[in-house]
PDB file of C-alpha atoms in Angstrom:
ATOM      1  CA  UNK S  86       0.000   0.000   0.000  1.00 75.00           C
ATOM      2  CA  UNK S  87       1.598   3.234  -0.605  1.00 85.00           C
ATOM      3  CA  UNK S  88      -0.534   6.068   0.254  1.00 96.00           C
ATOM      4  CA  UNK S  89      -0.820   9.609  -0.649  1.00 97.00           C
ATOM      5  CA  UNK S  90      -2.197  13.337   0.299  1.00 98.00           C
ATOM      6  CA  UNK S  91      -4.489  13.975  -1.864  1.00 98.00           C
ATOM      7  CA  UNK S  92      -5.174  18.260  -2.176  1.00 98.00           C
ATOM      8  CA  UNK S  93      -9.245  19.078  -3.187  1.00 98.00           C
ATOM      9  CA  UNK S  94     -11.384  21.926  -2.790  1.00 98.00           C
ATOM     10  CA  UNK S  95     -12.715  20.719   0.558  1.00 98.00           C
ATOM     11  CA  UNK S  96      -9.136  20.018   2.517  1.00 98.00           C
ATOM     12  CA  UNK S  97      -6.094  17.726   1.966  1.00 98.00           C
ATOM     13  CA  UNK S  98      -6.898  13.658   2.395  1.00 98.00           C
ATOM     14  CA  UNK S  99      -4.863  10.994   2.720  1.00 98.00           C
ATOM     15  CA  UNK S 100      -5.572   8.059   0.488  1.00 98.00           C
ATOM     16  CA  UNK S 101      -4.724   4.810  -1.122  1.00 98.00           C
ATOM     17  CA  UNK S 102      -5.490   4.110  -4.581  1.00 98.00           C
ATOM     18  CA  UNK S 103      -5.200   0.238  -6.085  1.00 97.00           C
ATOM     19  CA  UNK S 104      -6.832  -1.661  -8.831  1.00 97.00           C
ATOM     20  CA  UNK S 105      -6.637  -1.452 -12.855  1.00 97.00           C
ATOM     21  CA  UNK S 106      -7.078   1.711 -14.198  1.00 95.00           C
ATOM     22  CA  UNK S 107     -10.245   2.054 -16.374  1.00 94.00           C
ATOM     23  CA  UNK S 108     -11.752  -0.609 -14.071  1.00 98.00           C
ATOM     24  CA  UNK S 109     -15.032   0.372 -11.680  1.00 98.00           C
ATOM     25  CA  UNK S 110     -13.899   2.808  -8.802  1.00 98.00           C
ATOM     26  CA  UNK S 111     -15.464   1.044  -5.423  1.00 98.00           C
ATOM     27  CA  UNK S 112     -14.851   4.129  -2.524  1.00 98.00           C
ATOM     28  CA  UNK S 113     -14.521   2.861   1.004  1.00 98.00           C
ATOM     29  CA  UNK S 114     -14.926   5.117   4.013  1.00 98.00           C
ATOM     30  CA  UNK S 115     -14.062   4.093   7.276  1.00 98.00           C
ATOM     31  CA  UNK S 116     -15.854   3.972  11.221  1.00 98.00           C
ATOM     32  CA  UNK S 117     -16.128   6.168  13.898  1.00 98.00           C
ATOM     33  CA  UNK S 118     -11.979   6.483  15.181  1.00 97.00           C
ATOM     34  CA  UNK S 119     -10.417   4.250  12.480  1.00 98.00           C
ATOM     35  CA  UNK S 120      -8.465   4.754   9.460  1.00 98.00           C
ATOM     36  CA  UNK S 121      -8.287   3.157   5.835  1.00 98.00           C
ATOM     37  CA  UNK S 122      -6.531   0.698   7.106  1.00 98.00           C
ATOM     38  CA  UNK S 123      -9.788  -0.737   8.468  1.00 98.00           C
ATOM     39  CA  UNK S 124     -10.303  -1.783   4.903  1.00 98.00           C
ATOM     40  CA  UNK S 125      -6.728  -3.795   4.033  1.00 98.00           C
ATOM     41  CA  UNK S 126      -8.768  -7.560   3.154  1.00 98.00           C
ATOM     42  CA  UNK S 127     -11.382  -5.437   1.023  1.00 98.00           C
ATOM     43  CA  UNK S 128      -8.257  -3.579  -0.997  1.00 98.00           C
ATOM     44  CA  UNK S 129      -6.821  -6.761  -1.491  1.00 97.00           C
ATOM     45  CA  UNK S 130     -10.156  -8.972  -2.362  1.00 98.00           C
ATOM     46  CA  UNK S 131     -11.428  -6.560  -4.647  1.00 98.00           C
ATOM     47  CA  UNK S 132      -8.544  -4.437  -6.595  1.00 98.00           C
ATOM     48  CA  UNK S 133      -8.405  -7.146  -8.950  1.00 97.00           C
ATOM     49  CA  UNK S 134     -11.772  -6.068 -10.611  1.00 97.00           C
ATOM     50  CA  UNK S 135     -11.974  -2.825  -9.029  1.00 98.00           C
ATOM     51  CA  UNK S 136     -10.374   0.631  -8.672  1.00 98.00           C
ATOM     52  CA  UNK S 137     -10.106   0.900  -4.804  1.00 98.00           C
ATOM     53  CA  UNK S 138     -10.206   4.006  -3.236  1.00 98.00           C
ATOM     54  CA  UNK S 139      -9.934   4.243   0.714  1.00 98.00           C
ATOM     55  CA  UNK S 140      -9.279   7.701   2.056  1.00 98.00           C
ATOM     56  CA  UNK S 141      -9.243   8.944   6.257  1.00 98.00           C
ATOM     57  CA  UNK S 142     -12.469  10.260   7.390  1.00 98.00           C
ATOM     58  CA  UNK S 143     -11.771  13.910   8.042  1.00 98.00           C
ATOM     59  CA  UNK S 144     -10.223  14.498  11.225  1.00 98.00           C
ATOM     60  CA  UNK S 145      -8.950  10.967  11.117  1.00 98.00           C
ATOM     61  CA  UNK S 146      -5.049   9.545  10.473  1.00 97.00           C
ATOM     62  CA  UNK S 147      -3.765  12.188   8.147  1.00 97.00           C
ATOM     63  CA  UNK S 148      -6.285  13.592   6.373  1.00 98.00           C
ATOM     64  CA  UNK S 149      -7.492  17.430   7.292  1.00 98.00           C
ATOM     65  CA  UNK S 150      -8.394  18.189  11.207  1.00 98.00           C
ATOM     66  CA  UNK S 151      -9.976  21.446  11.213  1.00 97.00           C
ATOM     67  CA  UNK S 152     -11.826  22.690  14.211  1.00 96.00           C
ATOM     68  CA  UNK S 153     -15.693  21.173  14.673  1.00 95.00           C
ATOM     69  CA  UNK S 154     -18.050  20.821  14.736  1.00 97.00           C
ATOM     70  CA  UNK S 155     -18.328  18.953  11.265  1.00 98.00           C
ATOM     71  CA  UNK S 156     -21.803  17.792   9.478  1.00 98.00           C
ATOM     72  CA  UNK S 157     -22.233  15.313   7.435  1.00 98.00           C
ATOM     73  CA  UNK S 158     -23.245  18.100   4.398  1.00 98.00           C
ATOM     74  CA  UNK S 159     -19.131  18.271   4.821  1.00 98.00           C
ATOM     75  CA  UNK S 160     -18.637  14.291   5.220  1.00 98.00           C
ATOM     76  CA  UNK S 161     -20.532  13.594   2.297  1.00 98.00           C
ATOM     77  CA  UNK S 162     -18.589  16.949   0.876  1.00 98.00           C
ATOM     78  CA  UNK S 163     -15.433  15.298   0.935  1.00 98.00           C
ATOM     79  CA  UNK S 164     -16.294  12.287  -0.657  1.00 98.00           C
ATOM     80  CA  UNK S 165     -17.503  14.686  -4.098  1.00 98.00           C
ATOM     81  CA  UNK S 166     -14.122  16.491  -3.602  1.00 98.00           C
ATOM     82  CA  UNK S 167     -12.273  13.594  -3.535  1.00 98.00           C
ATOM     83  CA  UNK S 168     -14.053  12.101  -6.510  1.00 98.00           C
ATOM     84  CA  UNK S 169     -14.026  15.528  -8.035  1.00 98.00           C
ATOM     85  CA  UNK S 170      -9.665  15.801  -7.633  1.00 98.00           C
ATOM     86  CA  UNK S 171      -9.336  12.395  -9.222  1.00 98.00           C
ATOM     87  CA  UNK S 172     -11.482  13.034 -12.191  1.00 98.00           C
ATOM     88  CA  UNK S 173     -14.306  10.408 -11.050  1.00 98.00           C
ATOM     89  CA  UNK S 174     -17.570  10.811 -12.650  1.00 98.00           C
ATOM     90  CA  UNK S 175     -19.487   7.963 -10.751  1.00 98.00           C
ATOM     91  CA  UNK S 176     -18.282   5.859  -8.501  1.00 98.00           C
ATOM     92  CA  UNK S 177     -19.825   2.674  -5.701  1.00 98.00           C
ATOM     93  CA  UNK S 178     -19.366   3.190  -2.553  1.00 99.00           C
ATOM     94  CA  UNK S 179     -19.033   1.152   0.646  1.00 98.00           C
ATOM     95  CA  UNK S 180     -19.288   2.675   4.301  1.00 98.00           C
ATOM     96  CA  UNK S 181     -19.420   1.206   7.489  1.00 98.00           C
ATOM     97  CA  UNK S 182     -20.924   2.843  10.952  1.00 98.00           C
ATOM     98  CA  UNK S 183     -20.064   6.889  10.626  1.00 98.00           C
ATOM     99  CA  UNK S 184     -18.941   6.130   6.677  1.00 98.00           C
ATOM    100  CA  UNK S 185     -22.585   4.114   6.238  1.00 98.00           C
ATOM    101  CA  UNK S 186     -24.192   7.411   6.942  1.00 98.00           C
ATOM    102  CA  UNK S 187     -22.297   9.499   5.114  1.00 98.00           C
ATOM    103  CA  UNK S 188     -23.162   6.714   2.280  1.00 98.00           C
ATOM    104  CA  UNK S 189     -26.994   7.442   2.916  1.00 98.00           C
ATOM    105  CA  UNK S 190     -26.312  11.229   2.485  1.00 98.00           C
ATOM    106  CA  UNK S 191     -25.037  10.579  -0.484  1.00 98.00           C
ATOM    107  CA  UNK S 192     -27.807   8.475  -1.515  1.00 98.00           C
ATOM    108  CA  UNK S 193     -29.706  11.333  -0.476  1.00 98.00           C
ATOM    109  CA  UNK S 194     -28.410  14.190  -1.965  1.00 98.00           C
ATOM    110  CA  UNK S 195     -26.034  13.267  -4.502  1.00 98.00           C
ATOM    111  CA  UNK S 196     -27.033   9.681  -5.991  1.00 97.00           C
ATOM    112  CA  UNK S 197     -26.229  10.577  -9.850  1.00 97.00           C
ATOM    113  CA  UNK S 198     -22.820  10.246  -8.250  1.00 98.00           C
ATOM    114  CA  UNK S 199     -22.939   6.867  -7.279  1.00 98.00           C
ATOM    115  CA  UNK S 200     -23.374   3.966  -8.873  1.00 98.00           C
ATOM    116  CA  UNK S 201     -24.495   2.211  -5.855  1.00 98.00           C
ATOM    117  CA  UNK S 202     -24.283   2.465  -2.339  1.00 98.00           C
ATOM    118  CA  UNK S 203     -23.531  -0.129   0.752  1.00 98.00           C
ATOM    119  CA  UNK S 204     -24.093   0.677   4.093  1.00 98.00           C
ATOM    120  CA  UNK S 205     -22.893  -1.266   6.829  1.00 98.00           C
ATOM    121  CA  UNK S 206     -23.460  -1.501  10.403  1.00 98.00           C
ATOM    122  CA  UNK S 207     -25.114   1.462  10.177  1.00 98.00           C
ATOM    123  CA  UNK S 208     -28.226   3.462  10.507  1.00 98.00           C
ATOM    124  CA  UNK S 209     -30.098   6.666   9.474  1.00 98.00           C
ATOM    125  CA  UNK S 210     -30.147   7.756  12.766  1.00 98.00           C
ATOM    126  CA  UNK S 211     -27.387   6.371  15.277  1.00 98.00           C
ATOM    127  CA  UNK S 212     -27.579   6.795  19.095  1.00 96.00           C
ATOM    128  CA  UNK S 213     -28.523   9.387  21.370  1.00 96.00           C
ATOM    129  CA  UNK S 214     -27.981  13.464  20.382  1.00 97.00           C
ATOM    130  CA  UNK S 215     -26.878  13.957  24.092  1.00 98.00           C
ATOM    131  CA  UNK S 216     -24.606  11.048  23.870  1.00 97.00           C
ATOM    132  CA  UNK S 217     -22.521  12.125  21.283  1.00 98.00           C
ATOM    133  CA  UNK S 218     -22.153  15.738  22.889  1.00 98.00           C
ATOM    134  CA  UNK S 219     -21.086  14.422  26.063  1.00 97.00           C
ATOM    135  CA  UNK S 220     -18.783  11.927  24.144  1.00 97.00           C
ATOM    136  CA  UNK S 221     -17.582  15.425  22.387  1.00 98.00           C
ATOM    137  CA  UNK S 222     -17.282  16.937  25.433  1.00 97.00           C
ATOM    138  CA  UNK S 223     -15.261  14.792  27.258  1.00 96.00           C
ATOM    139  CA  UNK S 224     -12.486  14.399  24.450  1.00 97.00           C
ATOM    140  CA  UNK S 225     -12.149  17.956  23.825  1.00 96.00           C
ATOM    141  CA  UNK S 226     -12.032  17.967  27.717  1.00 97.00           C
ATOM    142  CA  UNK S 227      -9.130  15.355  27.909  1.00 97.00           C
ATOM    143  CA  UNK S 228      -7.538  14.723  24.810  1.00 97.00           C
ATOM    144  CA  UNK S 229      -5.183  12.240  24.068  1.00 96.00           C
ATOM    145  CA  UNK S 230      -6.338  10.514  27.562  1.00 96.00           C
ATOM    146  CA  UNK S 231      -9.935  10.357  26.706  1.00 96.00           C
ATOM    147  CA  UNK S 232      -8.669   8.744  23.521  1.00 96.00           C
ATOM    148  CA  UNK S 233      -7.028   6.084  25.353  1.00 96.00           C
ATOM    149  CA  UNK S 234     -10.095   5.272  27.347  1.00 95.00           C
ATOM    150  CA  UNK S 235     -11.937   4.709  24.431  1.00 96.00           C
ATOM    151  CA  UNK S 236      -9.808   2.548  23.116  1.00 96.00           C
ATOM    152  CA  UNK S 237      -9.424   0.409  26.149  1.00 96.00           C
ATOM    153  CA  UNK S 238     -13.423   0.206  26.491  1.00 94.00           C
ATOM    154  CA  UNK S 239     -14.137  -0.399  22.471  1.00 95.00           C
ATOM    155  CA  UNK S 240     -13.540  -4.169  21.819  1.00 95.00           C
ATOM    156  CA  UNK S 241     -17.172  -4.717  23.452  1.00 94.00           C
ATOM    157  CA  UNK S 242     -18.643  -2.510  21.598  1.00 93.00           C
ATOM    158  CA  UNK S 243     -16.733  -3.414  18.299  1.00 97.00           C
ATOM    159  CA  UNK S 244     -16.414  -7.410  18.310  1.00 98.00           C
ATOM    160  CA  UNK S 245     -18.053 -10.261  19.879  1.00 97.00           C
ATOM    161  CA  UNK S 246     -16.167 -11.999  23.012  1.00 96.00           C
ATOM    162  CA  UNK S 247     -15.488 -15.007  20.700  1.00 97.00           C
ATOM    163  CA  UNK S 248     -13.503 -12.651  18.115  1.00 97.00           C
ATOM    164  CA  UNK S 249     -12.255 -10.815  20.958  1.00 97.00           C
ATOM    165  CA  UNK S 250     -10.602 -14.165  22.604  1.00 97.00           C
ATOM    166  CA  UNK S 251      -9.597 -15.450  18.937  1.00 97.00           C
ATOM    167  CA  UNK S 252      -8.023 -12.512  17.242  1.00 97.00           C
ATOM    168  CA  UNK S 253      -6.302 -10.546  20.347  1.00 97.00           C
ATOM    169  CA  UNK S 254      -3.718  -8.996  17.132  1.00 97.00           C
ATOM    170  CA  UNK S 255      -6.349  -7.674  15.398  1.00 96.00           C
ATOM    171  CA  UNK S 256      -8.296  -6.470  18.184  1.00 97.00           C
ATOM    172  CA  UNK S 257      -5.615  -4.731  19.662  1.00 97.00           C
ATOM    173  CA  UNK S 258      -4.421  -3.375  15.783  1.00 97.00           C
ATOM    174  CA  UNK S 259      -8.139  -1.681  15.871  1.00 96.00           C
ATOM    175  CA  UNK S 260      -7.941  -0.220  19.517  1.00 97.00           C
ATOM    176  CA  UNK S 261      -4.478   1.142  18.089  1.00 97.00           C
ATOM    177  CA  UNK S 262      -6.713   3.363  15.269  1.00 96.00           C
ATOM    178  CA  UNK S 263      -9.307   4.903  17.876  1.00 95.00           C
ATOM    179  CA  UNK S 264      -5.600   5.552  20.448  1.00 96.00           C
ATOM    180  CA  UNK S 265      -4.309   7.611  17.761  1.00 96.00           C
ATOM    181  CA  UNK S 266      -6.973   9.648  16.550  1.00 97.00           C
ATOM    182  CA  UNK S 267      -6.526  13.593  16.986  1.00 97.00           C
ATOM    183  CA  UNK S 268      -9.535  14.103  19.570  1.00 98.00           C
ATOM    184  CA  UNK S 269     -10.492  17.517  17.950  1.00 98.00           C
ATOM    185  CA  UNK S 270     -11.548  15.177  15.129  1.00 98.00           C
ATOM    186  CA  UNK S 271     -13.246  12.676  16.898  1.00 98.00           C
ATOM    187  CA  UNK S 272     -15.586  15.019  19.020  1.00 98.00           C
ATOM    188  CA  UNK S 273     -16.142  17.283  16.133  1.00 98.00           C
ATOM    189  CA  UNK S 274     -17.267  13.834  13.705  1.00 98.00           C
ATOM    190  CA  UNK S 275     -19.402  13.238  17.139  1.00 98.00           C
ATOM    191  CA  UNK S 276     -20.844  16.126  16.831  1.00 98.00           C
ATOM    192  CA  UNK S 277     -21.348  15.404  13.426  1.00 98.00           C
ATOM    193  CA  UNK S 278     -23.466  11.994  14.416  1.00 98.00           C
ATOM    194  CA  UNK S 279     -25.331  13.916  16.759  1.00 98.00           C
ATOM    195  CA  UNK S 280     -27.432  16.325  14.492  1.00 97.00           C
ATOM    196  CA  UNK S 281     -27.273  14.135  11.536  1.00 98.00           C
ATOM    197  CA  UNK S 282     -31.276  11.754  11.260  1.00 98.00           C
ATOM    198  CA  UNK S 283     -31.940  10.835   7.502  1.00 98.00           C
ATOM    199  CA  UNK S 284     -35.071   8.402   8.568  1.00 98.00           C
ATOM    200  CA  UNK S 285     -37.471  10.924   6.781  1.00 97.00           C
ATOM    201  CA  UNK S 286     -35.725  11.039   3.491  1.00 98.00           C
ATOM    202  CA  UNK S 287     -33.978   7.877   2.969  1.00 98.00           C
ATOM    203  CA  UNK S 288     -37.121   7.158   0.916  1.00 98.00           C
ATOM    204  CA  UNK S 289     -36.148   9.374  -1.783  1.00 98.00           C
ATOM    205  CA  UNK S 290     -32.863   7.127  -2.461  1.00 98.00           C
ATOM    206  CA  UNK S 291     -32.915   5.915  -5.915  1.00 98.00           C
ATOM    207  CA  UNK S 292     -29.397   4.307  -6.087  1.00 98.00           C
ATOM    208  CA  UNK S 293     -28.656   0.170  -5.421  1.00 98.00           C
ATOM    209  CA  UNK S 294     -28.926   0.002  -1.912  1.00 98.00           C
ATOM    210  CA  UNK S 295     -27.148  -2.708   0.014  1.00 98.00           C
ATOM    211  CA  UNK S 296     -27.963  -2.975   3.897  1.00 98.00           C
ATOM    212  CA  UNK S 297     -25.294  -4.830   5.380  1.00 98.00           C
ATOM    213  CA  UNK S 298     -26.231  -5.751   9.250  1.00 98.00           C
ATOM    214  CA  UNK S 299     -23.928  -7.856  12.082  1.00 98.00           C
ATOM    215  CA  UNK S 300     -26.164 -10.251  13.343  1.00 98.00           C
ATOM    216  CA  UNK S 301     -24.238  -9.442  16.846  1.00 98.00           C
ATOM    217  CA  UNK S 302     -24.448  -5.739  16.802  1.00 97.00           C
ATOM    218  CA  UNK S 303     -24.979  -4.028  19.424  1.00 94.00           C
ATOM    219  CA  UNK S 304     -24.554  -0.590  18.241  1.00 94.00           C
ATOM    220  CA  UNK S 305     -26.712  -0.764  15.177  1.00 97.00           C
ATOM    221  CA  UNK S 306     -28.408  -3.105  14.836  1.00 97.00           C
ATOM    222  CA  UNK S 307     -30.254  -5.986  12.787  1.00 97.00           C
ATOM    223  CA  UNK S 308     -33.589  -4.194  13.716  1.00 97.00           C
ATOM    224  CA  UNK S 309     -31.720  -0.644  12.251  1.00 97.00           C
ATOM    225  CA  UNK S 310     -30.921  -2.488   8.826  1.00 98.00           C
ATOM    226  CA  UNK S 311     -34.485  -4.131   8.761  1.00 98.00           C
ATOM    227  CA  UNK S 312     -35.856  -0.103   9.158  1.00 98.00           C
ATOM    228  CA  UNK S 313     -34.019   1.095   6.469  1.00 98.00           C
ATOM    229  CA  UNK S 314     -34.500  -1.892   4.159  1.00 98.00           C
ATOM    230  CA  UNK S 315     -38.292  -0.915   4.284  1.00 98.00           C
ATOM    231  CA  UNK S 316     -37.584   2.805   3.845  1.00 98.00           C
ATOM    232  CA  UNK S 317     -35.393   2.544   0.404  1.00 98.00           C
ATOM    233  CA  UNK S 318     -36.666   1.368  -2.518  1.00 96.00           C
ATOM    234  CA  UNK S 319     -35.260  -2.000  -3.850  1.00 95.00           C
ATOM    235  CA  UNK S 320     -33.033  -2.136  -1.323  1.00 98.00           C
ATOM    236  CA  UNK S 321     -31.292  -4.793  -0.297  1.00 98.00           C
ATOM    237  CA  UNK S 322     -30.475  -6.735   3.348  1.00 98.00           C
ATOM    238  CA  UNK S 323     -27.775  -9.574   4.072  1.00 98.00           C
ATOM    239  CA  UNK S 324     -26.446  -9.858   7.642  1.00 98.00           C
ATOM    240  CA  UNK S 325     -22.905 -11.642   8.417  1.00 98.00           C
ATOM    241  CA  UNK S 326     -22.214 -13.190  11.658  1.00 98.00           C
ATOM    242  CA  UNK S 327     -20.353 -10.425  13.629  1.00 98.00           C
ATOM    243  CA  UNK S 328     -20.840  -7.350  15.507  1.00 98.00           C
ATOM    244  CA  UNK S 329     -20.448  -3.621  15.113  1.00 98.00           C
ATOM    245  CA  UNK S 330     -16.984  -3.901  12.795  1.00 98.00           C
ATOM    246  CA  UNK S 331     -18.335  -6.540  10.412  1.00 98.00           C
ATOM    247  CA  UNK S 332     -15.552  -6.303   8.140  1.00 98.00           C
ATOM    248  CA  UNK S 333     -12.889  -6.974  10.116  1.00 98.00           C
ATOM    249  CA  UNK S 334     -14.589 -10.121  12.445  1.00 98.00           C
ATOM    250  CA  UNK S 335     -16.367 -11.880   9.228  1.00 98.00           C
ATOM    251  CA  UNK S 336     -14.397 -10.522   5.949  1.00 98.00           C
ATOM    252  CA  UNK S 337     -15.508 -13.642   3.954  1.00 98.00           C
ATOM    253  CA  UNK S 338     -19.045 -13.175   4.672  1.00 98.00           C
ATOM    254  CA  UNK S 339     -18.832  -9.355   4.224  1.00 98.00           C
ATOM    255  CA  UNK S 340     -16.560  -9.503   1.198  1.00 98.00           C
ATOM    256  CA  UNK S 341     -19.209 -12.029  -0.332  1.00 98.00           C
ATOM    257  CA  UNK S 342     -22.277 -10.094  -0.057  1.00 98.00           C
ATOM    258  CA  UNK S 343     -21.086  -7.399  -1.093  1.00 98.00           C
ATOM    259  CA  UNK S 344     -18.864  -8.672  -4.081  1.00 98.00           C
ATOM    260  CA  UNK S 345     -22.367 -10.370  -4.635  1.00 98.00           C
ATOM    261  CA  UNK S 346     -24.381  -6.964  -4.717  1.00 98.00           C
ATOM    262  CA  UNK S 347     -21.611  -5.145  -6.877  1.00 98.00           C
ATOM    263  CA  UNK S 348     -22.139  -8.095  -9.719  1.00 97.00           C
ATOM    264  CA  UNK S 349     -25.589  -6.742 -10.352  1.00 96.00           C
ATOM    265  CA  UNK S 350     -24.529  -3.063 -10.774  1.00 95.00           C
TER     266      UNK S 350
END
């Protein structure tokens, strides 16, 4: 992987580019407190018949960290601008948890854009407004600290205690991400998850929809995916058996239904 800063009109990213040239570009944008790297088994399953794009979420790894609060209007922003700096017309795109939503803003407001959309572990609304500001709160309150307690206390949240006991490496690889992100960014993308509640226009989604749900989530859950699958036309549901970071417990089930989906479109 050899990654680069990318300059657009909405801030300087830091991405990683694979695949053939010419071939389909397939965006993926990462979680709440993670970075592309989230997404190394989908880069290498699908750059052989894809362009793969991964980029960090702003305030995230290396991309751009201005002051919050963000929206996702900007989120969703930086995906066009991103597209827009590397000459992509239309593009699929795959987002898990925080990048799920900004994939249903898209949906939303630009879907000529995309050529289809997957949302995982995700939801039109997710959590509690007053639970993200305090969340905000506190990091802004603690920094680098706060960030450290959330990465001791996210396994739970994240995996089931069977991937947990299995896969300590990768578990402790993920609680690296959330350790090292700048806590500016996190609170403000908080902030962003706060405000943001798409359940009364998620209708108006015309782009391939694919729900993917963890069948152990606790965060968002089956019941979430079954809600949206409802509200968007032709949309549809498959649920792997993991929790909230689906793609990294089950990447043969995830990588399936969604290499499954992206046939079709």
């Amino acid at each position: 992987m050899t990654t680069q800063q990318l300059s657009t009109a909405a801030g300087t990213f830091r991405i990683d580019l694979q695949g053939p040239e010419g071939a389909p570009v397939l965006v993926f944008s990462n979680s709440l407190g993670t970075t592309l790297e989230m997404w190394d088994a989908q880069a290498k399953a699908f750059s052989a018949n894809y362009r793969v794009l991964r980029y960090d979420t702003r305030g995230h790894g290396a991309s751009v960290c201005n002051p919050g609060p963000y929206s996702f209007t900007q989120l969703g922003g930086d995906v066009l601008a991103i597209l827009d700096a590397l000459d992509i017309d239309k593009a699929h795109f795959c987002g898990i948890s925080m990048g799920g939503l900004t994939g249903l803003w898209l949906g939303v407001n630009a879907g000529n854009r995309m050529r289809s959309i997957t949302v995982a572990n995700s939801a039109a609304k997710i959590g509690a407004e007053a639970a993200w500001r305090d969340r905000a709160a506190l990091v802004r309150a603690n920094g680098a600290p706060a960030m450290q307690t959330l990465a001791d206390s996210s396994p739970s949240r994240w995996f089931t205690e069977g991937f947990i006991a299995a896969q300590p490496a990768a578990v402790q690889l993920a609680q690296s991400w959330i350790a090292g992100v700048s806590p500016e960014g996190y609170a403000s993308c908080c902030e962003a998850l706060a405000t943001e509640d798409l359940r009364a226009s998620i209708s108006t989604i015309t782009t391939p929809t694919l729900l993917i749900a963890g069948s152990s989530d606790p965060v968002t859950t089956v019941a979430d995916a079954e809600a949206m699958h409802a509200a968007i036309p032709n949309a549809e549901i498959a649920a792997v058996p993991a929790s909230h970071l689906s793609n990294l417990e089950a990447p043969q089930a995830f990588d399936l239904a969604l290499a499954t989906f992206l046939a079709k479109h």
